[in-house]
PDB file of C-alpha atoms in Angstrom:
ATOM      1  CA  UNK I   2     -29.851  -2.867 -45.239  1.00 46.00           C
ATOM      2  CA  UNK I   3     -28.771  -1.667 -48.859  1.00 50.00           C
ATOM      3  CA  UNK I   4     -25.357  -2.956 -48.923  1.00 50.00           C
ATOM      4  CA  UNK I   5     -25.933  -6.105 -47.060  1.00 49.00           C
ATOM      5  CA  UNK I   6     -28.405  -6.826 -50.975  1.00 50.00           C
ATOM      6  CA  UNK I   7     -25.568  -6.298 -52.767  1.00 48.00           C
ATOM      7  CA  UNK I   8     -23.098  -9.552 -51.929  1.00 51.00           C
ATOM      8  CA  UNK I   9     -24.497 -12.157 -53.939  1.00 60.00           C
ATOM      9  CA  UNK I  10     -23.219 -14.378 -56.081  1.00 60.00           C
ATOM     10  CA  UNK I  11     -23.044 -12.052 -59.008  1.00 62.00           C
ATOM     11  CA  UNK I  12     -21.190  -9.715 -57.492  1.00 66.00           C
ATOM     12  CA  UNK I  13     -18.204 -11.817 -55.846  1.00 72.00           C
ATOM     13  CA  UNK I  14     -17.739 -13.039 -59.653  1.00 74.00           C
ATOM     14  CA  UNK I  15     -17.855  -9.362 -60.567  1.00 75.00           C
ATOM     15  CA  UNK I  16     -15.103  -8.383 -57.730  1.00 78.00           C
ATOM     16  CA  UNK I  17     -13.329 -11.520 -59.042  1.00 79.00           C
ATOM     17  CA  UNK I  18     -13.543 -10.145 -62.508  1.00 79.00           C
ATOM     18  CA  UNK I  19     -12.547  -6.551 -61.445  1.00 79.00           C
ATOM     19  CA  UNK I  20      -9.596  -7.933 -59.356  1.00 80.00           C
ATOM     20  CA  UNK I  21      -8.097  -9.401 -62.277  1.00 81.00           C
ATOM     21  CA  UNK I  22      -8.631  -6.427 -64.237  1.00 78.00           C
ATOM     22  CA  UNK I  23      -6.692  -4.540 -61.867  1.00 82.00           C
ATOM     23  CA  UNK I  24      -3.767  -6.582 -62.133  1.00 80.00           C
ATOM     24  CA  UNK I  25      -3.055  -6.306 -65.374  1.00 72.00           C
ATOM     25  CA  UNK I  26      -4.018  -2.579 -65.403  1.00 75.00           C
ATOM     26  CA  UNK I  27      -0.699  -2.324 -62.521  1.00 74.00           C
ATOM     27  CA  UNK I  28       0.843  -4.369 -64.880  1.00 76.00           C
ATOM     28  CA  UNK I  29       0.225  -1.648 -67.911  1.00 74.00           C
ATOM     29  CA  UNK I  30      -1.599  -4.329 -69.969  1.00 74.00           C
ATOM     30  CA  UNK I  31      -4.911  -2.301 -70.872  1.00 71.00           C
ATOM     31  CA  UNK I  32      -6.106  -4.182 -73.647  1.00 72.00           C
ATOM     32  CA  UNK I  33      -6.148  -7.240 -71.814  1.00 77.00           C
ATOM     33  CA  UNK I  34      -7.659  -5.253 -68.939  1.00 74.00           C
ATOM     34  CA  UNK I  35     -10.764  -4.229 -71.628  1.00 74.00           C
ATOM     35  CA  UNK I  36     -10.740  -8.076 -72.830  1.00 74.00           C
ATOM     36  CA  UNK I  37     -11.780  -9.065 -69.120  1.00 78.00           C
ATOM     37  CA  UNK I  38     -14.124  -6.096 -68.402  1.00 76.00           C
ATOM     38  CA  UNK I  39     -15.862  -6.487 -72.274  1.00 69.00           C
ATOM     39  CA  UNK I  40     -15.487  -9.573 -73.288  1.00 66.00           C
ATOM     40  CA  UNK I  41     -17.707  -9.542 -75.883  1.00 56.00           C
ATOM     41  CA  UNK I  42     -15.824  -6.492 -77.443  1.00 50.00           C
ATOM     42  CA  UNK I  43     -18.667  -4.342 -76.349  1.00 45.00           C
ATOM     43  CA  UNK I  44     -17.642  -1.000 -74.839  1.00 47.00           C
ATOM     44  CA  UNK I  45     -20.062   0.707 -73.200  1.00 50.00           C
ATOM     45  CA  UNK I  46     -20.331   4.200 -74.736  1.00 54.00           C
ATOM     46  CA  UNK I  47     -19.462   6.002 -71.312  1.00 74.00           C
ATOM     47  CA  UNK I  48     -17.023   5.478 -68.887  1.00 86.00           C
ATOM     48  CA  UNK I  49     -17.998   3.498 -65.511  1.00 92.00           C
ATOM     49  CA  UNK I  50     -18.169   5.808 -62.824  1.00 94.00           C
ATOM     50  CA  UNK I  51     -16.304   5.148 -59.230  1.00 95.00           C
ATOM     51  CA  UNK I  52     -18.996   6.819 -56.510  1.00 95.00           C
ATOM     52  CA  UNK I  53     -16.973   9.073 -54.003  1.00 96.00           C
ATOM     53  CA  UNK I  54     -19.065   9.613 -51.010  1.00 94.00           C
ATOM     54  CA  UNK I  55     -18.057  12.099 -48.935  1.00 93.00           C
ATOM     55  CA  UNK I  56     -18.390  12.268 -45.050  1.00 90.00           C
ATOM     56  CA  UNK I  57     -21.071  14.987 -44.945  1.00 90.00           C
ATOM     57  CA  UNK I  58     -19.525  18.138 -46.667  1.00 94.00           C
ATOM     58  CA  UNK I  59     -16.325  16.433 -46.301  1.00 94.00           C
ATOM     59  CA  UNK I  60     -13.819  14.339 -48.302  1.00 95.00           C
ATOM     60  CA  UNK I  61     -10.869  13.044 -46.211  1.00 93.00           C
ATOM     61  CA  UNK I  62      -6.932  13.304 -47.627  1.00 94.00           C
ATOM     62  CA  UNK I  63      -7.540   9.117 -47.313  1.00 92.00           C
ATOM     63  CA  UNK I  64     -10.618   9.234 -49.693  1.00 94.00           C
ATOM     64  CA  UNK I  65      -9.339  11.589 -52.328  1.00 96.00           C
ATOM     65  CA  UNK I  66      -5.892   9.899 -52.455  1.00 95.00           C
ATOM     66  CA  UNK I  67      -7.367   5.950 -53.076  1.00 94.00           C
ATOM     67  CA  UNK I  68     -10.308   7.170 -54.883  1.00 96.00           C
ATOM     68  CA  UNK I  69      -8.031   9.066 -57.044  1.00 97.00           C
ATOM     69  CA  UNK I  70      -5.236   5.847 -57.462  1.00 95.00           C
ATOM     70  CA  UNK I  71      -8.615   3.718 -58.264  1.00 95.00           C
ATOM     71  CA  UNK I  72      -9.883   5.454 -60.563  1.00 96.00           C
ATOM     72  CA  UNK I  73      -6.562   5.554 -62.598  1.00 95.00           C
ATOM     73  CA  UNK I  74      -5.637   2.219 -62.072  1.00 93.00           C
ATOM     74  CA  UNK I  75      -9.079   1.243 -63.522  1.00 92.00           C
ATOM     75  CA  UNK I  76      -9.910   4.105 -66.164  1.00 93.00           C
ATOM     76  CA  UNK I  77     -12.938   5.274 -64.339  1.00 95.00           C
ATOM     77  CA  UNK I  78     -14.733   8.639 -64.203  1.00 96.00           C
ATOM     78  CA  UNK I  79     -15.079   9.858 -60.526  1.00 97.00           C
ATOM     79  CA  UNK I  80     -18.735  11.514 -59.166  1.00 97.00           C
ATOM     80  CA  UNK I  81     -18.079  12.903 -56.004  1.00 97.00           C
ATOM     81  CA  UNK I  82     -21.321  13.172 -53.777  1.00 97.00           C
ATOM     82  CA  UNK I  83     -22.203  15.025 -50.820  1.00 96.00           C
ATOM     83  CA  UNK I  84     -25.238  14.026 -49.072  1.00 94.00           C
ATOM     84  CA  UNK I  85     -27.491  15.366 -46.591  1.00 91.00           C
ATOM     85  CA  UNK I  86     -30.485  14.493 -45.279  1.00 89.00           C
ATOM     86  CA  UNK I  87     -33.053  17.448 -44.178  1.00 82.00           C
ATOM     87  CA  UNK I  88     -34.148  15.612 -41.462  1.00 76.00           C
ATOM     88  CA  UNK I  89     -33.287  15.754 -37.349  1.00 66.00           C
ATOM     89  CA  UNK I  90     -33.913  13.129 -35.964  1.00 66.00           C
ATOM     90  CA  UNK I  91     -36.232  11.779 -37.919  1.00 61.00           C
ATOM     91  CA  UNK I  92     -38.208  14.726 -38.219  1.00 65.00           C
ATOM     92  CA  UNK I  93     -38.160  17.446 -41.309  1.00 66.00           C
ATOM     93  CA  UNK I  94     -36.497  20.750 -40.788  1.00 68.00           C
ATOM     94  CA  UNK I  95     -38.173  23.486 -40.552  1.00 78.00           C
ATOM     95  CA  UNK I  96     -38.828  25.799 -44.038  1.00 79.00           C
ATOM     96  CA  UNK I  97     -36.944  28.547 -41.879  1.00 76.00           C
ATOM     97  CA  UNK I  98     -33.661  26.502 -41.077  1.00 80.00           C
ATOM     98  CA  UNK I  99     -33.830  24.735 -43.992  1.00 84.00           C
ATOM     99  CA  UNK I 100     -32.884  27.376 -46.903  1.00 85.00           C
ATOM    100  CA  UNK I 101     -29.624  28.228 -44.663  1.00 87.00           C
ATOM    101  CA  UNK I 102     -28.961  24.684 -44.139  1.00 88.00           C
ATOM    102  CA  UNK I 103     -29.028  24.005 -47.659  1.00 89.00           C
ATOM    103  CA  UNK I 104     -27.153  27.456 -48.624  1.00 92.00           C
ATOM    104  CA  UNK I 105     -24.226  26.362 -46.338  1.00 93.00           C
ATOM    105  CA  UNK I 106     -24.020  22.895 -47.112  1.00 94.00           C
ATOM    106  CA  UNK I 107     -23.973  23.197 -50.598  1.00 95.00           C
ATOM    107  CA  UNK I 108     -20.863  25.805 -50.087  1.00 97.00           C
ATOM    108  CA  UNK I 109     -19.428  23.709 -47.570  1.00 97.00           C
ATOM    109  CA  UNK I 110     -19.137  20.660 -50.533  1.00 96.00           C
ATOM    110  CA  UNK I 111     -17.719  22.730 -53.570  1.00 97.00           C
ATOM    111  CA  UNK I 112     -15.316  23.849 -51.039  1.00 97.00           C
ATOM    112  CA  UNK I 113     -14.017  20.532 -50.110  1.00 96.00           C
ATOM    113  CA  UNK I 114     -14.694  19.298 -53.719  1.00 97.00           C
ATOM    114  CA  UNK I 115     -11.963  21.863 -55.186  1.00 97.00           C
ATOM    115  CA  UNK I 116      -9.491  20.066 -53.455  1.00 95.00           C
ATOM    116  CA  UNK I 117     -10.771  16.792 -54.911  1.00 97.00           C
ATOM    117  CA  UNK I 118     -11.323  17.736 -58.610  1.00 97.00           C
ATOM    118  CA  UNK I 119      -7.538  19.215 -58.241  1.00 97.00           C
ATOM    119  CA  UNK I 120      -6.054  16.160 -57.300  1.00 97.00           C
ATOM    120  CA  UNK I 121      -8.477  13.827 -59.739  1.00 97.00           C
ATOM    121  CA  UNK I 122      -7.218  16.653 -63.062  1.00 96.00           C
ATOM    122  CA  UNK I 123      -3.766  16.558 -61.474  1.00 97.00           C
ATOM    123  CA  UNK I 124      -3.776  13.047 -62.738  1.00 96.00           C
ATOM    124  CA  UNK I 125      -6.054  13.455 -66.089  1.00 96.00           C
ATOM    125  CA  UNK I 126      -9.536  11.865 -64.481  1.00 97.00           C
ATOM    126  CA  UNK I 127     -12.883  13.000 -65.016  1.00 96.00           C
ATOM    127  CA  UNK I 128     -14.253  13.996 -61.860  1.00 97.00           C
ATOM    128  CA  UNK I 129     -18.019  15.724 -61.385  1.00 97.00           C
ATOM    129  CA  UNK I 130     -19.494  16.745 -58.162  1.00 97.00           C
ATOM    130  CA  UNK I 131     -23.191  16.040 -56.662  1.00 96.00           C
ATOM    131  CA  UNK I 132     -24.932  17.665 -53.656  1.00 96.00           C
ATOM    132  CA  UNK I 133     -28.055  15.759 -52.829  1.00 95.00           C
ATOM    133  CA  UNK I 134     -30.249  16.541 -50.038  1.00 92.00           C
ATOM    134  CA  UNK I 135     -31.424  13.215 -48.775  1.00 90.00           C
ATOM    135  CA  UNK I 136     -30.102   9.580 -47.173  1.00 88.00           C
ATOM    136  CA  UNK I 137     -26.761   8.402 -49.013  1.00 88.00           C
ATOM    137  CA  UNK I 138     -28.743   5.208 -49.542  1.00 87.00           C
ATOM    138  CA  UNK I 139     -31.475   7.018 -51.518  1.00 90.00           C
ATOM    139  CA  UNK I 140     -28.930   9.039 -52.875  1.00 91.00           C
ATOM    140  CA  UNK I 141     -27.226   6.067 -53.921  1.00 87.00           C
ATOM    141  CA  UNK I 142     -30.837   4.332 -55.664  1.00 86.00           C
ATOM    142  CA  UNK I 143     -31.870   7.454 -57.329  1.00 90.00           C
ATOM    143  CA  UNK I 144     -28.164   7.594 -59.539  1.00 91.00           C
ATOM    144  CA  UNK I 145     -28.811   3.727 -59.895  1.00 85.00           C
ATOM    145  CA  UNK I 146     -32.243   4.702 -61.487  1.00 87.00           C
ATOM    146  CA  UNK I 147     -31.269   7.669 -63.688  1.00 88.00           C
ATOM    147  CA  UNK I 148     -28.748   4.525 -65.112  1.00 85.00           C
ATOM    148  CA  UNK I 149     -25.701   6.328 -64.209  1.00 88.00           C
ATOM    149  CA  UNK I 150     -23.157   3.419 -64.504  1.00 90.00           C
ATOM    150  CA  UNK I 151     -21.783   3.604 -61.251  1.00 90.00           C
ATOM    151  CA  UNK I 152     -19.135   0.194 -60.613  1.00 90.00           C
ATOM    152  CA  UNK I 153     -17.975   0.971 -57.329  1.00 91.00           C
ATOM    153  CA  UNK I 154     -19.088   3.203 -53.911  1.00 91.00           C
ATOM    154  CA  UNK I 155     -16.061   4.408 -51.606  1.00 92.00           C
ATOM    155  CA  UNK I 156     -16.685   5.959 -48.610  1.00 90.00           C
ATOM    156  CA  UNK I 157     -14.885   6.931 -45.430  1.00 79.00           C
ATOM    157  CA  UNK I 158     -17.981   5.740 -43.511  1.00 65.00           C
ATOM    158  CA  UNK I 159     -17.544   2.387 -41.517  1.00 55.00           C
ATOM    159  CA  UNK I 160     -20.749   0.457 -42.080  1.00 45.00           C
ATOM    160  CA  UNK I 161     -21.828  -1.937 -39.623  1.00 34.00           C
ATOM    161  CA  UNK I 162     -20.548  -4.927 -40.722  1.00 35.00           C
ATOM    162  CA  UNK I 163     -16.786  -3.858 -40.291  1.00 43.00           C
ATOM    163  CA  UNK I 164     -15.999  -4.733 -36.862  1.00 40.00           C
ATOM    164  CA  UNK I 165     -14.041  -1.686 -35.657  1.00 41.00           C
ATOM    165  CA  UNK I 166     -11.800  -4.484 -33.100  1.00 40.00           C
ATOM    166  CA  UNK I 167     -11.053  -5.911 -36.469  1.00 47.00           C
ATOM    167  CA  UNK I 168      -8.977  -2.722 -38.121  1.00 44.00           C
ATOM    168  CA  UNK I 169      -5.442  -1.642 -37.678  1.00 48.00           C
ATOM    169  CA  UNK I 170      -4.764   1.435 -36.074  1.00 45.00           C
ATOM    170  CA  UNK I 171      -3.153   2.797 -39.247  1.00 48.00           C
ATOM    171  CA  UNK I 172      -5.261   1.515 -41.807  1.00 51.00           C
ATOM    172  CA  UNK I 173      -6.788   3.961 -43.679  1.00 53.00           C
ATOM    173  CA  UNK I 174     -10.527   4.173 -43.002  1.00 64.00           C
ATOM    174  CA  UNK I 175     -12.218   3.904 -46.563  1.00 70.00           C
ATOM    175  CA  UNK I 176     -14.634   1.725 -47.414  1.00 73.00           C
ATOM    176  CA  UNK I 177     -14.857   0.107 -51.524  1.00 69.00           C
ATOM    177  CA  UNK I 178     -18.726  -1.545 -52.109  1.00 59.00           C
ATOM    178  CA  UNK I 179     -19.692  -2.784 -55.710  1.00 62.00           C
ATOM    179  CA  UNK I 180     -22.771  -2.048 -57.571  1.00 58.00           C
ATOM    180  CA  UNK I 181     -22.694  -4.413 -60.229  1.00 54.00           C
TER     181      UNK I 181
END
């Protein structure tokens, strides 16, 4: 599985790194907070991006609000995706289903996305907004090909690993993955 890849070494000294970084960034300290992420004084020429995925067409009040908080705390630019696979079961749609499916879905997303990009400007974040028609996790390696530097997924999808016995009742049910 994709996200099982992802925890190596490399990325728990990454996390490390980026936990740091967020302490000082709640402390208000931003240049130390660039001194950790660019140590060599090298600033990437765009922002890193924070990867929103949405539940379907959907982004839950949960998402938006610690999507939003992380992407302020850490100066990132938000790309919201909606994903949908044009498969059942396996099995394409058919041409005659599909051009509705696709109409609705895509009106579905900018719909919920309103409310997202709202809240993101509300706080001064750049926020954009993707509709892809296939797997999240192909979604997920076609941005990571187009070079698209993307630090962090969050989604409100449990993934198989989180043991559901394991989670509070009221614990907010967003999931953070790195990329890096």
């Amino acid at each position: 599985m994709f996200f099982k890849k992802l925890f190596n070494k490399k990325t728990k000294e990454k996390i490390e790194q980026y936990q740091e970084a967020i302490t000082f960034a709640e402390a208000g300290d931003t240049k130390e907070v660039v001194n950790i992420l660019h140590p060599e004084g090298k600033q990437s020429n765009s922002k890193p991006v924070l990867l929103v995925i949405g539940n379907k067409a959907n982004f839950s009040p949960d998402l938006i609000n610690y999507s939003v908080e992380m992407a302020k705390r850490m100066n990132y630019k938000i790309l919201a995706l909606n994903s949908l696979p044009l498969t059942e079961h396996g099995m394409p749609v058919k041409e005659s289903a599909k051009k509705e499916l696709v109409k609705s879905f895509t009106e579905k997303s900018k719909q919920a996305f309103a409310q997202f990009a709202k809240e993101a400007q509300k706080h001064g974040l750049d926020i954009e907004h993707l509709v892809m028609f296939k797997d999240k996790e192909e979604a997920m390696y076609e941005l990571k090909e187009k070079h698209i530097p993307i630090e962090f997924v969050i989604s409100d999808q449990e993934r198989d690993f989180i043991a559901a016995q394991n989670r509070q009742v009221n614990t907010p049910r967003v999931c953070v993955y790195s990329l890096t």
